[in-house]
Coordinates of C-alpha atoms in Angstrom, one line a residue:
M1 CA 100.0 96.7 28.2
T2 CA 101.6 93.3 28.9
R3 CA 105.2 92.4 28.2
V4 CA 104.0 90.2 25.4
G5 CA 102.0 93.0 23.9
I6 CA 105.0 95.4 24.2
G7 CA 107.3 92.8 22.6
L8 CA 105.0 92.2 19.7
R9 CA 104.7 95.9 19.0
L10 CA 108.5 96.3 19.1
F11 CA 108.8 93.4 16.7
I12 CA 106.4 95.0 14.2
Q13 CA 108.3 98.3 14.5
A14 CA 111.7 96.5 14.0
L15 CA 110.3 94.6 11.0
A16 CA 109.1 97.9 9.5
F17 CA 112.6 99.3 10.0
L18 CA 114.2 96.4 8.1
I19 CA 111.8 96.8 5.3
V20 CA 112.2 100.5 4.8
I21 CA 115.9 101.0 5.6
G22 CA 117.0 100.1 2.1
P23 CA 114.8 102.5 0.1
H24 CA 115.4 105.2 2.8
W25 CA 119.2 104.9 2.4
L26 CA 119.0 104.8 -1.4
S27 CA 116.9 108.0 -1.4
L28 CA 119.4 109.8 0.8
R29 CA 122.5 108.5 -1.1
F30 CA 121.4 108.8 -4.7
G31 CA 118.2 110.8 -4.7
R32 CA 117.0 114.1 -3.4
G33 CA 115.7 112.6 -0.1
W34 CA 112.0 113.1 -1.0
V35 CA 111.2 109.4 -0.5
A36 CA 113.3 109.1 2.7
A37 CA 111.5 112.1 4.2
R38 CA 108.1 110.5 3.7
I39 CA 109.4 107.0 4.9
A40 CA 110.5 108.6 8.1
M41 CA 107.1 110.3 8.6
L42 CA 105.3 107.0 8.1
F43 CA 107.7 105.2 10.4
H44 CA 106.9 107.6 13.2
R45 CA 103.2 107.3 12.5
L46 CA 103.4 103.5 12.8
F47 CA 105.1 103.8 16.2
L48 CA 102.4 106.2 17.5
R49 CA 99.7 103.9 16.3
L50 CA 101.3 100.8 17.9
F51 CA 101.7 102.5 21.2
S52 CA 98.4 104.4 21.3
V53 CA 99.8 108.0 21.1
R54 CA 97.4 110.5 19.5
V55 CA 98.7 113.7 18.1
T56 CA 96.4 116.7 17.6
Q57 CA 97.3 120.2 16.2
S58 CA 96.1 123.8 16.4
G59 CA 97.4 127.1 15.1
T60 CA 99.2 128.2 12.0
P61 CA 101.9 125.8 10.7
P62 CA 104.1 126.4 7.7
Q63 CA 102.7 125.6 4.3
P64 CA 103.8 122.2 2.9
G65 CA 107.3 122.6 1.5
E66 CA 107.8 126.0 3.1
P67 CA 111.2 126.4 4.8
A68 CA 111.1 127.4 8.5
L69 CA 113.2 127.3 11.6
V70 CA 110.9 125.9 14.3
L71 CA 111.6 127.0 17.9
S72 CA 110.0 124.5 20.3
N73 CA 109.9 123.5 23.9
H74 CA 111.3 120.1 24.7
V75 CA 109.6 117.6 27.0
S76 CA 110.6 114.0 26.0
W77 CA 112.1 111.8 23.4
L78 CA 108.5 111.3 22.3
D79 CA 108.6 114.9 21.0
I80 CA 110.8 113.6 18.1
V81 CA 108.3 111.0 17.1
A82 CA 105.2 113.2 17.5
L83 CA 106.7 116.0 15.3
G84 CA 108.3 113.6 12.9
S85 CA 104.9 112.1 12.2
L86 CA 103.4 115.4 11.0
R87 CA 105.6 116.3 8.0
P88 CA 109.1 115.9 6.6
L89 CA 111.5 117.7 8.9
S90 CA 114.9 117.5 10.7
F91 CA 116.2 118.4 14.1
V92 CA 119.2 120.0 15.7
A93 CA 120.6 117.8 18.5
K94 CA 123.7 117.5 20.7
S95 CA 126.5 115.5 19.2
E96 CA 126.4 112.8 21.9
I97 CA 123.2 111.4 20.4
A98 CA 125.0 110.4 17.2
G99 CA 126.8 107.7 19.2
W100 CA 123.8 106.3 21.1
P101 CA 122.8 102.7 20.1
L102 CA 119.9 102.7 17.6
I103 CA 118.8 106.2 18.5
G104 CA 121.9 107.6 16.9
V105 CA 121.2 105.7 13.7
L106 CA 117.6 106.9 13.6
A107 CA 118.7 110.5 14.2
K108 CA 121.1 110.3 11.3
L109 CA 118.4 108.9 9.0
Q110 CA 116.3 111.8 10.0
R111 CA 119.1 114.1 8.7
T112 CA 119.7 115.5 12.1
V113 CA 122.2 118.3 12.5
F114 CA 124.5 117.6 15.4
I115 CA 126.3 120.2 17.5
E116 CA 129.3 119.8 19.7
R117 CA 128.3 122.1 22.5
S118 CA 131.8 121.9 24.2
K119 CA 133.4 123.7 21.2
R120 CA 133.2 127.4 20.8
T121 CA 133.3 127.2 17.0
A122 CA 130.5 124.7 16.9
T123 CA 127.7 127.3 16.8
A124 CA 129.0 129.0 13.7
R125 CA 129.4 125.7 11.9
V126 CA 125.9 124.5 12.8
N127 CA 124.4 127.9 11.9
A128 CA 126.0 127.6 8.5
T129 CA 124.7 124.1 7.9
V130 CA 121.2 124.8 9.1
G131 CA 121.1 128.1 7.2
Q132 CA 121.9 126.3 4.0
R133 CA 119.4 123.6 4.7
L134 CA 116.7 126.3 5.2
A135 CA 117.7 128.0 2.0
D136 CA 117.3 124.7 0.3
G137 CA 113.7 124.5 1.6
D138 CA 114.0 122.3 4.7
L139 CA 112.0 122.5 7.9
I140 CA 114.3 122.4 10.9
V141 CA 113.3 122.0 14.5
L142 CA 115.4 123.6 17.2
F143 CA 114.6 122.8 20.9
A144 CA 115.5 126.3 22.0
E145 CA 115.6 125.6 25.7
G146 CA 118.7 123.5 25.1
T147 CA 117.4 120.6 27.3
T148 CA 114.2 118.8 28.3
G149 CA 111.8 119.9 31.0
D150 CA 108.8 118.5 32.9
G151 CA 106.3 120.0 30.4
L152 CA 105.0 122.5 33.0
R153 CA 107.7 125.1 33.0
L154 CA 109.5 126.8 30.1
L155 CA 113.2 127.6 30.4
P156 CA 114.6 130.7 28.7
F157 CA 115.2 130.2 24.9
R158 CA 118.8 130.4 23.7
S159 CA 119.3 132.7 20.8
S160 CA 122.7 131.6 19.5
L161 CA 121.4 128.9 17.0
V162 CA 118.6 131.3 15.8
G163 CA 121.5 132.9 13.9
A164 CA 120.9 130.2 11.4
A165 CA 118.0 132.2 10.2
R166 CA 120.3 135.0 9.2
T167 CA 122.7 132.6 7.5
A168 CA 119.8 131.4 5.4
L169 CA 119.3 135.0 4.1
T170 CA 122.9 135.0 2.8
A171 CA 123.4 131.3 1.8
E172 CA 125.7 130.7 -1.1
T173 CA 122.9 129.0 -3.0
G174 CA 119.4 130.2 -2.9
G175 CA 119.6 132.9 -0.2
L176 CA 116.1 133.9 0.9
A177 CA 114.6 137.4 1.3
R178 CA 113.3 136.3 4.7
I179 CA 112.8 133.2 6.7
R180 CA 109.9 132.0 8.8
L181 CA 110.6 131.6 12.6
Q182 CA 107.9 129.2 13.8
P183 CA 107.1 129.1 17.5
L184 CA 105.8 125.7 18.5
A185 CA 104.4 124.5 21.9
L186 CA 104.3 120.8 22.7
G187 CA 102.1 119.5 25.5
Y188 CA 100.9 116.2 26.9
P189 CA 97.6 117.1 28.5
R190 CA 95.8 113.7 28.8
R191 CA 96.5 110.0 29.4
N192 CA 93.8 107.3 29.3
G193 CA 91.4 110.1 28.5
L194 CA 92.1 112.0 31.8
P195 CA 94.2 115.1 32.5
V196 CA 97.8 114.2 33.3
T197 CA 98.6 114.9 37.0
R198 CA 101.9 116.1 38.4
A199 CA 102.6 112.6 39.7
E200 CA 102.3 111.2 36.2
R201 CA 104.6 113.8 34.6
P202 CA 107.8 111.6 35.1
E203 CA 106.1 108.8 33.2
I204 CA 105.9 111.1 30.1
A205 CA 108.5 113.8 30.4
W206 CA 112.1 112.7 30.3
Y207 CA 114.4 115.2 32.0
G208 CA 117.2 115.6 34.5
D209 CA 119.1 112.4 35.3
M210 CA 116.3 110.0 34.5
E211 CA 117.4 106.6 33.3
L212 CA 116.0 105.9 29.8
P213 CA 115.1 102.1 30.1
P214 CA 112.8 102.4 33.1
H215 CA 111.2 105.5 31.6
L216 CA 110.5 103.6 28.3
A217 CA 108.9 100.8 30.3
L218 CA 106.6 103.2 32.1
F219 CA 105.6 104.8 28.8
A220 CA 104.8 101.5 27.2
S221 CA 102.8 100.0 30.1
R222 CA 100.6 102.9 31.4
G223 CA 98.2 103.4 28.5
P224 CA 97.3 105.9 25.7
I225 CA 98.8 109.4 25.6
D226 CA 97.5 112.6 23.9
V227 CA 100.1 115.0 22.5
H228 CA 99.0 118.4 21.4
V229 CA 101.1 120.5 19.0
N230 CA 100.3 124.3 19.0
W231 CA 101.8 126.2 16.1
G232 CA 102.2 129.8 17.1
A233 CA 101.9 132.9 14.9
P234 CA 104.9 133.0 12.6
I235 CA 107.7 135.6 13.0
A236 CA 109.3 137.1 9.9
F237 CA 113.1 137.1 10.2
E238 CA 114.7 139.5 7.8
A239 CA 118.1 141.1 7.4
A240 CA 117.3 143.9 9.9
T241 CA 115.7 141.6 12.5
D242 CA 117.3 141.4 15.9
R243 CA 118.0 137.8 16.7
K244 CA 117.6 138.1 20.4
V245 CA 114.3 140.1 20.1
A246 CA 112.9 137.4 17.7
T247 CA 113.9 134.7 20.1
L248 CA 112.1 136.4 23.0
Q249 CA 109.0 136.8 20.7
A250 CA 109.1 133.0 20.0
E251 CA 109.5 132.2 23.7
A252 CA 106.5 134.3 24.6
A253 CA 104.4 132.6 21.9
V254 CA 105.4 129.2 23.1
R255 CA 104.5 130.2 26.7
Q256 CA 101.1 131.3 25.5
G257 CA 100.7 128.0 23.5
L258 CA 101.5 125.9 26.6
R259 CA 99.0 127.9 28.6
Q260 CA 96.3 127.2 26.0
I261 CA 97.2 123.4 26.0
H262 CA 97.1 122.9 29.7
L263 CA 94.2 125.1 30.4
G264 CA 92.1 123.4 27.8
G265 CA 92.2 126.3 25.3
A266 CA 93.7 124.3 22.4
A267 CA 91.0 121.8 21.6
P268 CA 91.8 119.5 18.7
R269 CA 90.7 121.0 15.4
P270 CA 91.8 121.0 11.7
V271 CA 94.9 122.9 11.1
P272 CA 94.2 125.9 8.9
A273 CA 96.4 126.7 5.9
A274 CA 99.2 129.2 6.6
P275 CA 98.7 132.7 5.2
E276 CA 100.5 133.7 2.0
S277 CA 102.6 136.3 3.8
I278 CA 104.2 135.9 7.1
G279 CA 102.6 137.9 9.9
E280 CA 104.3 140.6 12.0
G281 CA 105.1 138.1 14.8
A282 CA 103.8 136.6 17.9
D283 CA 102.0 138.6 20.5
V284 CA 104.5 139.2 23.3
S285 CA 102.2 141.3 25.5
A286 CA 101.2 138.3 27.7
P287 CA 103.5 138.0 30.7
G288 CA 105.7 134.9 31.1
I289 CA 104.6 132.3 33.7
A290 CA 106.6 129.8 35.7
A291 CA 104.1 127.1 35.3
V292 CA 101.2 126.7 32.9

């Protein structure tokens, strides 16, 4: 893609932002956020269309409108756009993002929950906020590794913020009998129609001390990308559920999902409706792997 082409696409995206920012803000300020949630979803879809990013899905996602705490791996800033294009949802992110130019504004418009990781009391406050949001019917995405990776290896999931699921059971308004923990594996298996090689990973994955501007330039100039979202089997979180055990179950399910994506076992297909009752949980019999 040429510089002129990139500039034109960014202009179209910026113009769309200026058009929708008013209705979006009014929906958040004076309404129930229903309109804002769908505007955000369409805004993400426009970006994906402009920059030739195709998102496919497999597995068992939550029903539309069903509250769930999604536990996902994290590869790139593009994860936000890909997931945000699928349905109304919000994210949990480090507080530093709130101050980033433009990105911080977009994160706030997505109703992101920010956590100050340097403060010991931050986890309890975020769990209370996320728990109430879940009780109110929201879909919240938690990147449970706590950082981004290269898309090949999965870091251990952190269980501290999974405590929000327990908070949702005892929320002051609308406490739930149980909450759905939703494992989710994100993978970038193909570019320009061909399997992504290890050498191409830094052009897609954003991790470590990578500078963002050069990374964005590579993303925009190197051609179409396929993103695959694998929704794992849901895990029922109830009052007696062990938070750490549930987190390990979700981690094992995401490892299995990544293996399916990168070994070609997650071919794009229509996403089936979620069952009426939440299943017993993900299969954790498969051993963890360092690379998939």
